[in-house]
Amino acid sequence: MQLTLNSPLDMHLHLRQGDMLKTVAPLSSKSFAGALIMPNTLPPITTKEQVITYKEEILNATKDDKFKPFMTLFFKNNYSYEFLKDIKDEILSIKLYPDGATTNSDGGVASFDIESLRETLEAMSELEIPLNIHGETTGFVMDREKEFIPIYEQLATVFPKLKIIMEHITTKDAVEALDKHPNLYATITLHHLFITLDDVAGGMLKPHLFCKPIAKRPQDREALLNIALNAHPKVMFGSDSAPHPKEKKEAPGCAAGVFTAPIALPLLAHLFEKYNKLENLQKFVSDNAQNIYNLNIKNKKILLEQKEFKVPNSYNSIVPFMGGEKINWRIIDA
Amino acid sequence: MQLTLNSPLDMHLHLRQGDMLKTVAPLSSKSFAGALIMPNTLPPITTKEQVITYKEEILNATKDDKFKPFMTLFFKNNYSYEFLKDIKDEILSIKLYPDGATTNSDGGVASFDIESLRETLEAMSELEIPLNIHGETTGFVMDREKEFIPIYEQLATVFPKLKIIMEHITTKDAVEALDKHPNLYATITLHHLFITLDDVAGGMLKPHLFCKPIAKRPQDREALLNIALNAHPKVMFGSDSAPHPKEKKEAPGCAAGVFTAPIALPLLAHLFEKYNKLENLQKFVSDNAQNIYNLNIKNKKILLEQKEFKVPNSYNSIVPFMGGEKINWRIIDA
């Protein structure tokens, strides 16, 4: 069996910097026609100059003019209308991190007091710049996303013209919030469609499956699977592929992130085929995102075939999701 | 400030075998007058000969005739009355593991069908041999203990003369079950009085805090603290100190277990003093256990003082709880 995907997009991707960028960027461009690039670099991407420089570094690393990096800014509540108007053509959206929520999120938003965010969010609404949010509170780790839902809902209500994307949703609660507000959207990762907390910590502890938000309960995974497999029009694939060197994962303090970029499409094909939903994969990995972000990317076809493929144990020093395991779809090189 | 503890006991301890035993046994005998030794060795302790041999190995390792290893058997539902009568004087209790629930628990109980357990549990009741249980189902990792409570309650009801110790309880649910049945007792570990899942996986992932049962929610920890600090008479200290070499903890599949034996008493003193409950520590670490198990151990005094102590980063290859951190109580060498 073969499958052609038209311009698949990864709408939540960490490409990092330096040597790590050079390792992982070509692994994304091999599979995808474009990706939304997260701005939580060191330092974070907060200026037009940084956006342009980072984009050039990415293009140099992929050496693939058919791969489009959609750039984002690291949200700050002091971005003015003028600043945003000037930078608008260089970015696709702006990513909001609560302060300290995940890797390199220091300096993110410390308070969700609406008035402190109003000027920037109204400017974004007017300029039609979508807002990506890492929606977690600082509460108990299993409750952080659920506790954040009222904040999503308040923002969606107060700024009705702002497109708000709930990034990497992991709970039934977030799925239920999705349809309550016309301007709420969501990305879902690969790994949250496959694993629950049982896979991370139910047997041996698996640092390579540790991520933020942490994988939740079986019923949460079921809710995510349901909207992904049915290609709910407000839901897009965003891998949140987040590489760390092996020595930072197998350590006394293991960094959060699962590296999925190189095997995302084969595993999605496996999953959608397993549930007899292969006809919906094109929407989940491209069409929905193009509609939500008003994109028109049609320049790349990715051909997959149903054939055994052994996932490498590592890509340089990075251990991928399902490293060393056999999966039953693979990408056919162009 | 100084504190003398009379014959403190650790009523749930893993001493392992071979070199590991030689490393950890003296660290327990330095702090405790005795300990209940878990039987999940390789192979598990299931015969009188094994009990005697393992006890000798432990005594050789501690070289401390004031340390009493209370031996246990690995529960099997084919132990007959005659077998148990013959072995009774060599053991203090029998430990039941659900099959596969934790380290070296293969061959444990696969079904809690009462009839399949009746003969052995009735013999234990008659011979007054207490039953220690690792009470977890195979359900979702955060629910396993809660789901096991009905099994505890059924066993307590069907075998009213059997003393049943709910080992290393971690939930408010288990605390609530404790007073519902006169023959239900519990041990509580050091680490479950200190940590929640947030400490394990809320920031960076901490393999050295990964254990089974996994640490739960803040309100669960509060419930445990409440009965420990008040020295509830049906509750005893049992460290569940479970050493693994560093390379098995900082690995792609990290083994479950927290090594607490050498710093258990100083940290308990710290905790009980913090809550103004120091007068209850003697009961929690010795008197309650002596009442529950009908012991009469009075041969060892442990003197502690309030003075800064830096926990070693490791004991040979074993990283202890709070390794490298400063704590404010220490044991004064005899």
XYZ file of C-alpha atoms in Angstrom:
668
model
C 0.000 0.000 0.000
C 1.200 3.491 -0.819
C 0.038 6.898 0.298
C 0.787 10.353 -1.077
C 0.549 13.326 1.246
C 0.356 16.771 -0.309
C 2.557 19.278 1.453
C 2.357 17.925 4.996
C 2.936 20.551 7.655
C 4.226 20.299 11.216
C 2.574 23.184 13.022
C 4.651 22.980 16.215
C 8.352 22.262 15.874
C 11.518 22.883 17.886
C 14.604 23.126 15.696
C 16.997 24.472 18.362
C 20.278 26.155 17.362
C 23.836 25.413 16.285
C 24.827 21.791 15.719
C 21.474 20.517 16.973
C 19.707 22.640 14.340
C 21.997 21.230 11.641
C 21.132 17.677 12.739
C 17.377 17.987 13.085
C 16.316 20.535 10.436
C 16.998 18.202 7.454
C 15.029 15.450 9.220
C 11.975 17.715 9.263
C 12.412 19.039 5.739
C 12.599 15.479 4.445
C 9.064 14.824 5.676
C 7.353 18.177 5.626
C 6.652 21.078 3.282
C 6.767 23.492 6.164
C 6.726 23.829 9.913
C 5.846 26.383 12.545
C 9.161 27.057 14.277
C 9.044 27.616 18.024
C 10.871 30.705 19.314
C 12.134 29.369 22.667
C 15.764 29.571 21.670
C 18.521 31.003 23.866
C 17.895 33.943 23.903
C 14.255 33.724 22.750
C 13.226 35.211 19.401
C 11.783 38.637 20.202
C 12.990 40.951 17.395
C 12.644 41.188 13.631
C 16.377 40.838 13.225
C 16.384 37.611 15.246
C 13.508 36.226 13.173
C 15.350 36.919 9.933
C 18.654 35.534 11.200
C 17.061 32.388 12.642
C 15.133 31.778 9.437
C 18.355 32.019 7.432
C 20.060 29.565 9.767
C 17.185 27.141 9.280
C 17.239 27.480 5.498
C 20.999 26.939 5.522
C 20.535 23.827 7.631
C 17.795 22.235 5.515
C 19.240 23.184 2.117
C 15.733 22.503 0.822
C 13.942 25.345 -0.915
C 10.734 23.317 -0.780
C 10.682 23.487 3.027
C 9.126 26.624 4.450
C 9.932 27.579 8.039
C 7.005 29.582 9.391
C 8.537 31.818 11.989
C 7.093 32.793 15.345
C 7.897 35.400 17.962
C 8.228 34.735 21.697
C 5.227 36.580 23.166
C 5.906 39.646 25.296
C 3.130 41.885 26.552
C 5.028 45.007 25.526
C 4.808 44.364 21.771
C 3.137 47.472 20.313
C 0.888 47.753 17.256
C 3.681 49.472 15.343
C 6.224 46.798 16.249
C 3.835 44.038 15.217
C 2.829 45.779 11.992
C 6.472 46.072 11.036
C 7.252 42.415 11.788
C 3.986 40.921 10.507
C 5.293 39.761 7.135
C 8.197 37.884 8.721
C 6.141 35.759 11.107
C 3.102 33.515 10.958
C 2.121 33.732 14.605
C 3.257 34.508 18.144
C 3.881 31.876 20.796
C 2.962 32.553 24.392
C 4.728 30.637 27.179
C 3.796 30.927 30.819
C 7.005 31.852 32.620
C 9.011 28.707 33.338
C 6.445 26.257 31.918
C 8.912 24.305 29.777
C 12.363 24.340 28.137
C 13.692 27.897 27.707
C 10.446 29.576 28.703
C 11.943 31.913 31.280
C 10.744 35.435 30.641
C 7.365 34.213 29.475
C 4.066 35.533 30.784
C 3.942 35.604 34.587
C 0.340 36.828 34.899
C -2.749 36.288 32.791
C -4.357 39.486 34.008
C -6.259 40.567 30.900
C -5.386 44.256 31.168
C -1.666 43.482 31.128
C -2.130 41.589 27.844
C -4.820 43.735 26.234
C -2.770 46.129 24.110
C -0.676 43.428 22.472
C -3.563 40.996 21.966
C -5.779 43.714 20.469
C -2.986 44.645 18.076
C -2.595 40.984 17.112
C -6.363 40.706 16.564
C -6.365 43.730 14.316
C -3.298 42.583 12.375
C -4.701 39.019 12.182
C -1.669 37.438 13.845
C -2.668 34.156 15.525
C -1.611 33.381 19.090
C -0.125 29.975 20.012
C -0.307 29.154 23.698
C 1.473 26.597 25.860
C -1.497 26.265 28.191
C -0.376 25.010 31.564
C -0.674 26.492 35.039
C 1.914 25.906 37.749
C -0.419 23.501 39.587
C -0.127 19.738 40.098
C 1.465 18.253 36.993
C -1.569 16.162 35.966
C -3.940 19.137 36.395
C -1.979 21.946 34.719
C -3.740 21.851 31.359
C -7.193 21.368 32.858
C -6.581 24.323 35.179
C -5.537 26.447 32.195
C -8.816 25.928 30.265
C -10.602 28.886 31.943
C -7.708 31.118 30.817
C -8.072 29.883 27.221
C -11.801 30.523 27.441
C -11.415 34.001 28.892
C -8.898 35.016 26.222
C -11.134 33.591 23.484
C -14.103 35.552 24.833
C -12.349 38.881 25.459
C -10.500 38.795 22.108
C -13.073 37.229 19.747
C -11.149 38.160 16.589
C -7.901 36.600 17.831
C -7.192 33.098 16.576
C -5.958 31.173 19.593
C -4.258 27.832 19.124
C -4.154 25.587 22.180
C -0.804 23.937 21.578
C -0.083 20.239 22.118
C -3.350 19.495 23.902
C -3.314 16.387 26.093
C -6.672 16.236 27.860
C -10.329 15.489 27.312
C -10.947 18.886 28.947
C -9.100 20.727 26.181
C -10.942 18.718 23.524
C -14.237 19.754 25.102
C -13.230 23.435 25.170
C -12.408 23.393 21.463
C -15.970 23.660 20.195
C -17.150 26.148 22.765
C -15.412 29.110 21.127
C -15.197 29.775 17.371
C -11.692 31.226 17.727
C -10.122 28.307 19.636
C -8.015 25.806 17.682
C -5.576 23.093 18.706
C -2.499 21.150 17.730
C -1.959 17.537 18.729
C 1.440 15.845 18.847
C 2.357 12.405 17.609
C 3.377 11.062 20.994
C 0.212 12.135 22.799
C -1.749 10.043 20.301
C 0.352 7.020 21.283
C 1.230 7.205 24.965
C -0.279 7.797 28.404
C 1.430 8.320 31.752
C 1.479 4.526 32.024
C 4.009 4.399 29.187
C 6.187 7.032 30.880
C 6.039 5.789 34.473
C 3.795 2.726 34.705
C 6.529 0.152 34.192
C 10.134 1.231 34.142
C 10.514 5.016 33.997
C 11.101 6.133 30.387
C 12.960 9.441 30.159
C 12.698 9.511 26.360
C 8.891 9.676 26.725
C 9.013 12.506 29.268
C 7.568 15.704 27.865
C 5.547 18.756 28.777
C 2.643 18.651 28.982
C 3.113 15.210 30.500
C 1.130 12.364 28.913
C -2.186 11.910 30.689
C -4.843 9.220 31.226
C -6.145 6.638 28.738
C -9.460 8.490 28.430
C -7.567 11.681 27.547
C -5.665 9.878 24.811
C -8.954 8.469 23.502
C -10.404 11.976 23.251
C -7.342 13.183 21.325
C -7.435 10.181 19.006
C -11.093 10.797 18.283
C -10.629 14.354 16.986
C -7.341 13.607 15.221
C -8.550 10.515 13.381
C -11.693 12.337 12.317
C -9.624 15.353 11.263
C -11.719 17.782 13.276
C -11.400 21.004 11.205
C -10.060 23.010 14.143
C -7.267 20.550 14.846
C -3.842 20.318 13.212
C -0.812 18.128 13.560
C 2.012 19.773 15.490
C 4.717 17.319 16.495
C 6.264 19.378 19.300
C 9.315 17.359 18.274
C 11.809 18.559 20.880
C 15.320 17.138 20.587
C 17.696 16.916 23.519
C 21.053 15.107 23.505
C 20.863 11.611 24.992
C 23.012 12.657 27.960
C 20.434 15.289 28.931
C 17.627 12.737 28.784
C 19.342 9.892 30.638
C 20.380 12.059 33.570
C 19.463 12.768 37.212
C 17.360 15.688 35.927
C 15.947 14.688 32.560
C 14.920 17.451 30.136
C 11.350 17.459 28.794
C 10.788 16.657 25.143
C 10.195 13.776 22.731
C 11.978 13.724 19.370
C 9.497 12.580 16.745
C 10.136 14.596 13.573
C 11.779 11.879 11.431
C 9.155 9.210 12.087
C 6.047 11.317 12.516
C 4.495 10.675 9.104
C 5.117 6.898 9.026
C 3.635 6.562 12.526
C 0.645 8.740 11.672
C 0.031 6.574 8.593
C 0.259 3.493 10.817
C -2.219 4.955 13.283
C -4.746 6.279 10.771
C -4.643 3.013 8.834
C -5.120 0.987 12.025
C -8.361 2.848 12.670
C -9.432 2.838 8.998
C -9.128 6.607 8.801
C -6.321 6.957 6.282
C -8.534 9.193 4.136
C -8.462 11.820 6.928
C -4.700 12.042 7.301
C -4.263 14.665 4.559
C -6.571 17.019 6.443
C -4.890 16.385 9.788
C -1.361 16.949 8.506
C -1.951 19.769 6.053
C -5.394 20.934 4.893
C -6.746 21.929 8.301
C -3.622 23.951 9.079
C -3.780 25.675 5.680
C -7.373 26.678 6.359
C -6.718 27.861 9.891
C -3.581 29.868 9.014
C -4.746 30.919 5.513
C -1.815 29.211 3.822
C -1.499 28.011 0.246
C 1.365 25.507 0.245
C 1.159 22.995 -2.577
C 4.723 22.439 -3.641
C 5.743 19.131 -2.077
C 4.475 15.582 -2.235
C 5.578 12.972 0.294
C 5.183 9.347 -0.711
C 4.836 6.692 1.969
C 4.629 2.947 1.616
C 3.571 0.197 3.941
C 6.885 -1.545 4.490
C 8.849 -2.457 7.565
C 11.210 0.238 8.751
C 13.493 0.043 11.761
C 13.665 3.381 13.549
C 17.320 4.296 14.160
C 18.478 4.036 17.785
C 19.651 7.614 17.533
C 20.205 10.496 15.150
C 23.644 11.711 16.181
C 23.149 11.985 19.932
C 19.350 12.240 19.832
C 17.201 9.229 20.691
C 13.954 9.313 18.686
C 10.509 8.154 19.730
C 10.377 4.361 19.199
C 14.141 4.266 18.605
C 15.225 0.743 17.662
C 11.655 -0.458 17.104
C 10.175 -1.677 13.860
C 7.272 0.253 12.373
C 5.303 -0.728 9.306
C 5.328 2.429 7.186
C 8.213 4.360 5.727
C 8.867 7.390 3.577
C 9.999 6.677 0.017
C 12.870 8.973 -0.838
C 12.085 11.365 -3.650
C 19.051 19.767 70.241
C 19.495 16.032 70.653
C 17.091 13.142 70.347
C 17.400 9.529 71.469
C 15.396 6.890 69.663
C 14.975 3.549 71.355
C 15.437 0.629 68.976
C 14.109 2.215 65.793
C 12.771 -0.297 63.286
C 12.421 -0.187 59.518
C 9.453 -2.415 58.791
C 9.936 -2.565 54.997
C 13.458 -2.880 53.658
C 15.163 -4.195 50.531
C 18.709 -5.384 51.198
C 19.280 -7.146 47.852
C 22.081 -9.698 47.458
C 25.823 -9.997 46.850
C 27.887 -6.815 46.717
C 24.801 -4.631 46.943
C 23.835 -6.355 50.203
C 27.339 -5.784 51.564
C 27.072 -2.081 50.734
C 23.607 -1.348 52.049
C 23.138 -3.674 55.048
C 25.626 -1.804 57.303
C 23.905 1.471 56.380
C 20.642 0.110 57.793
C 22.183 -1.491 60.888
C 23.854 1.794 61.742
C 20.435 3.441 62.104
C 18.081 0.670 63.089
C 17.724 -2.080 65.681
C 15.924 -4.253 63.181
C 14.202 -4.319 59.826
C 11.627 -6.379 57.991
C 13.559 -7.806 55.047
C 11.708 -8.067 51.764
C 11.895 -11.442 49.989
C 11.912 -10.288 46.344
C 15.418 -11.509 45.697
C 16.488 -13.484 42.633
C 15.137 -16.138 43.050
C 12.552 -15.036 45.627
C 12.702 -16.406 49.181
C 10.198 -19.270 49.283
C 11.831 -21.991 51.443
C 13.084 -22.358 54.997
C 16.576 -23.035 53.732
C 16.569 -19.806 51.714
C 15.339 -17.837 54.722
C 18.139 -19.185 56.889
C 20.822 -18.670 54.255
C 19.669 -15.121 53.442
C 19.541 -14.229 57.132
C 23.132 -15.449 57.572
C 24.254 -13.394 54.586
C 22.621 -10.327 56.112
C 24.203 -10.892 59.523
C 27.589 -11.387 57.853
C 27.104 -8.124 55.970
C 26.074 -6.000 58.944
C 28.541 -7.522 61.458
C 26.240 -6.003 64.087
C 24.688 -8.363 66.598
C 22.385 -5.572 67.731
C 20.665 -5.474 64.323
C 17.865 -7.990 63.889
C 16.774 -8.903 60.362
C 13.127 -9.974 60.539
C 12.738 -12.367 57.676
C 9.795 -12.697 55.310
C 8.673 -15.246 52.765
C 7.530 -14.469 49.233
C 3.817 -15.345 49.306
C 2.666 -18.344 47.285
C -0.865 -19.668 47.467
C 0.381 -23.259 47.785
C 1.970 -22.823 51.225
C 0.333 -25.446 53.441
C -0.379 -25.296 57.156
C 2.404 -27.834 57.798
C 4.932 -25.869 55.728
C 4.048 -22.657 57.517
C 4.099 -24.265 60.962
C 7.572 -25.575 60.276
C 8.898 -22.205 59.035
C 7.031 -19.977 61.503
C 9.928 -19.428 63.912
C 12.252 -18.291 61.114
C 10.000 -15.554 59.728
C 8.040 -12.609 61.040
C 5.570 -12.333 58.178
C 4.840 -13.153 54.562
C 4.920 -10.633 51.735
C 2.416 -10.802 48.924
C 3.244 -9.265 45.555
C 0.789 -9.056 42.697
C 2.547 -10.682 39.757
C 4.815 -8.143 38.051
C 3.856 -5.198 40.279
C 7.419 -4.122 41.041
C 11.092 -5.182 41.044
C 11.481 -8.996 41.078
C 7.804 -9.655 41.683
C 7.369 -12.141 38.853
C 5.669 -15.264 40.154
C 3.569 -13.249 42.572
C -0.185 -13.570 42.883
C -1.952 -13.371 39.526
C -5.515 -13.548 40.860
C -7.126 -12.342 44.065
C -9.898 -14.913 43.848
C -10.484 -15.629 47.529
C -10.821 -19.397 47.116
C -7.400 -19.651 45.524
C -5.889 -17.917 48.573
C -8.078 -19.376 51.302
C -6.024 -22.340 52.474
C -2.799 -20.406 52.895
C -4.422 -17.340 54.444
C -6.414 -19.450 56.909
C -3.233 -21.243 57.922
C -1.508 -17.885 58.399
C -4.447 -16.641 60.491
C -4.289 -19.692 62.722
C -0.501 -19.518 63.068
C -0.678 -15.747 63.613
C 1.639 -14.925 60.732
C 0.927 -11.393 59.449
C 0.519 -10.704 55.729
C 2.310 -7.780 54.071
C 0.791 -6.710 50.763
C 2.076 -4.602 47.897
C -1.404 -3.337 47.068
C -1.553 -2.225 43.467
C -3.690 -3.348 40.547
C -2.452 -3.302 36.966
C -4.611 -0.248 36.175
C -3.579 3.320 35.351
C -0.480 4.129 37.373
C -2.092 6.894 39.457
C -5.103 4.689 40.282
C -3.447 1.368 41.127
C -3.508 1.707 44.907
C -7.006 3.185 45.002
C -8.258 0.336 42.836
C -6.648 -2.182 45.206
C -8.504 -0.918 48.309
C -11.549 -3.186 47.752
C -9.161 -6.177 47.665
C -7.613 -5.119 50.974
C -11.091 -4.724 52.424
C -12.314 -8.067 51.146
C -9.268 -9.900 52.539
C -9.642 -8.099 55.882
C -13.301 -9.105 56.046
C -12.943 -12.720 54.930
C -9.894 -13.348 57.174
C -10.673 -11.307 60.299
C -7.905 -12.911 62.382
C -5.231 -12.208 59.772
C -3.147 -9.104 60.380
C -2.863 -7.400 57.010
C -0.302 -4.673 56.498
C -0.920 -2.363 53.570
C 2.675 -1.698 52.560
C 4.037 1.707 51.556
C 0.653 3.395 51.298
C 0.580 6.512 49.137
C -3.029 7.677 48.982
C -5.758 9.324 50.991
C -7.898 6.329 49.990
C -5.615 3.882 51.804
C -5.529 6.141 54.871
C -9.331 6.128 54.913
C -9.473 2.314 54.646
C -7.145 1.904 57.633
C -9.754 2.543 60.322
C -12.547 0.628 58.659
C -11.125 -2.793 59.568
C -9.500 -3.724 62.893
C -7.013 -6.027 61.157
C -5.715 -3.524 58.587
C -2.390 -1.806 59.309
C 0.010 0.206 57.151
C 3.599 1.194 56.597
C 4.595 4.582 55.235
C 7.925 5.323 53.566
C 10.182 8.310 54.089
C 9.962 9.534 50.522
C 6.166 9.458 50.319
C 6.116 11.843 53.285
C 8.312 14.248 51.307
C 7.433 14.064 47.631
C 4.501 14.111 45.211
C 4.401 13.373 41.502
C 5.353 17.021 41.002
C 8.774 16.278 42.456
C 9.208 13.276 40.165
C 7.878 14.731 36.923
C 6.669 18.295 37.475
C 9.940 20.007 36.611
C 12.779 18.004 35.168
C 12.170 14.251 35.372
C 13.922 12.796 38.441
C 14.730 9.108 38.047
C 16.114 8.868 41.590
C 12.628 9.758 42.902
C 10.896 7.161 40.736
C 9.391 4.369 42.823
C 6.427 2.039 43.054
C 3.864 2.919 44.111
C 4.548 6.203 42.328
C 4.271 9.378 44.437
C 0.772 10.824 44.226
C -1.018 14.145 44.724
C -0.388 16.827 47.371
C -3.610 15.902 49.191
C -2.458 12.267 49.368
C 0.845 13.323 50.889
C -1.062 15.467 53.405
C -3.136 12.467 54.465
C 0.013 10.364 54.969
C 1.721 13.144 56.906
C -1.281 13.472 59.156
C -1.273 9.851 60.352
C 2.527 9.568 60.478
C 3.087 12.765 62.476
C 0.341 11.779 64.882
C 1.773 8.253 65.132
C -1.539 6.623 64.365
C -1.235 3.310 66.284
C -1.885 1.195 63.188
C 0.884 2.857 61.212
C 4.603 2.060 61.184
C 7.655 3.382 59.455
C 8.822 1.179 56.587
C 11.374 2.874 54.376
C 10.958 0.656 51.308
C 14.565 1.717 50.792
C 15.288 0.069 47.458
C 18.803 0.494 46.119
C 19.672 0.250 42.443
C 23.046 1.107 40.911
C 23.187 4.602 39.447
C 23.495 3.227 35.918
C 20.156 1.433 36.301
C 18.463 4.621 37.491
C 19.901 7.015 34.910
C 18.973 4.825 31.961
C 16.428 4.606 29.118
C 14.393 2.268 31.345
C 14.878 3.398 34.923
C 14.282 0.879 37.722
C 11.775 1.734 40.471
C 13.090 2.433 43.954
C 14.382 5.202 46.202
C 17.377 4.577 48.450
C 16.662 6.178 51.812
C 18.035 3.878 54.525
C 21.097 5.910 55.578
C 19.274 9.217 55.950
C 15.841 8.047 57.028
C 16.141 8.865 60.731
C 17.710 12.322 60.304
C 15.036 13.258 57.772
C 12.243 11.917 59.961
C 13.605 13.965 62.867
C 13.682 17.019 60.569
C 10.088 16.412 59.496
C 8.628 15.668 62.933
C 10.427 18.659 64.432
C 9.190 20.930 61.635
C 5.607 20.036 62.562
C 6.249 20.111 66.326
C 5.605 16.391 66.603
C 9.013 15.149 67.682
C 7.429 13.465 70.703
C 5.594 11.089 68.331
C 8.617 9.896 66.383
C 9.458 7.075 68.828
C 6.030 5.552 68.247
C 6.212 5.928 64.478
C 9.665 4.361 64.162
C 9.436 1.650 66.801
C 6.662 1.373 69.391
C 3.777 0.993 66.965
C 5.602 -1.735 65.058
C 6.454 -3.560 68.268
C 2.786 -3.522 69.267
C 1.533 -4.609 65.872
C 4.063 -7.437 65.437
C 4.307 -8.359 69.165
C 8.016 -7.585 69.326
C 10.130 -6.746 72.311
C 13.278 -5.120 70.953
C 14.985 -2.821 73.424
C 18.668 -3.291 72.823
C 19.747 -0.288 70.783
C 19.679 3.457 71.259
C 20.244 5.823 68.351
C 21.309 9.345 69.213
C 20.568 12.164 66.776
C 21.540 15.803 66.959
C 20.352 18.872 65.147
C 23.443 19.718 63.139
C 24.066 20.262 59.445
C 24.876 17.109 57.530
C 25.597 16.849 53.818
C 24.078 13.715 52.345
C 26.719 11.907 50.268
C 26.242 12.063 46.499
C 26.414 8.287 46.437
C 27.140 5.225 48.531
C 29.335 3.233 46.188
C 27.240 3.315 43.037
C 23.943 4.074 44.767
C 22.522 7.589 44.739
C 20.552 8.241 47.942
C 17.434 10.362 48.415
C 18.562 14.003 48.718
C 22.083 13.050 47.636
C 24.366 16.079 47.809
C 21.843 18.159 49.774
C 22.289 19.531 53.248
C 19.913 18.351 55.966
C 19.783 19.623 59.515
C 19.877 16.437 61.613
C 22.497 13.727 61.793
C 23.163 10.508 63.644
C 25.860 10.673 66.326
C 28.092 7.660 65.970
C 28.018 5.400 69.009
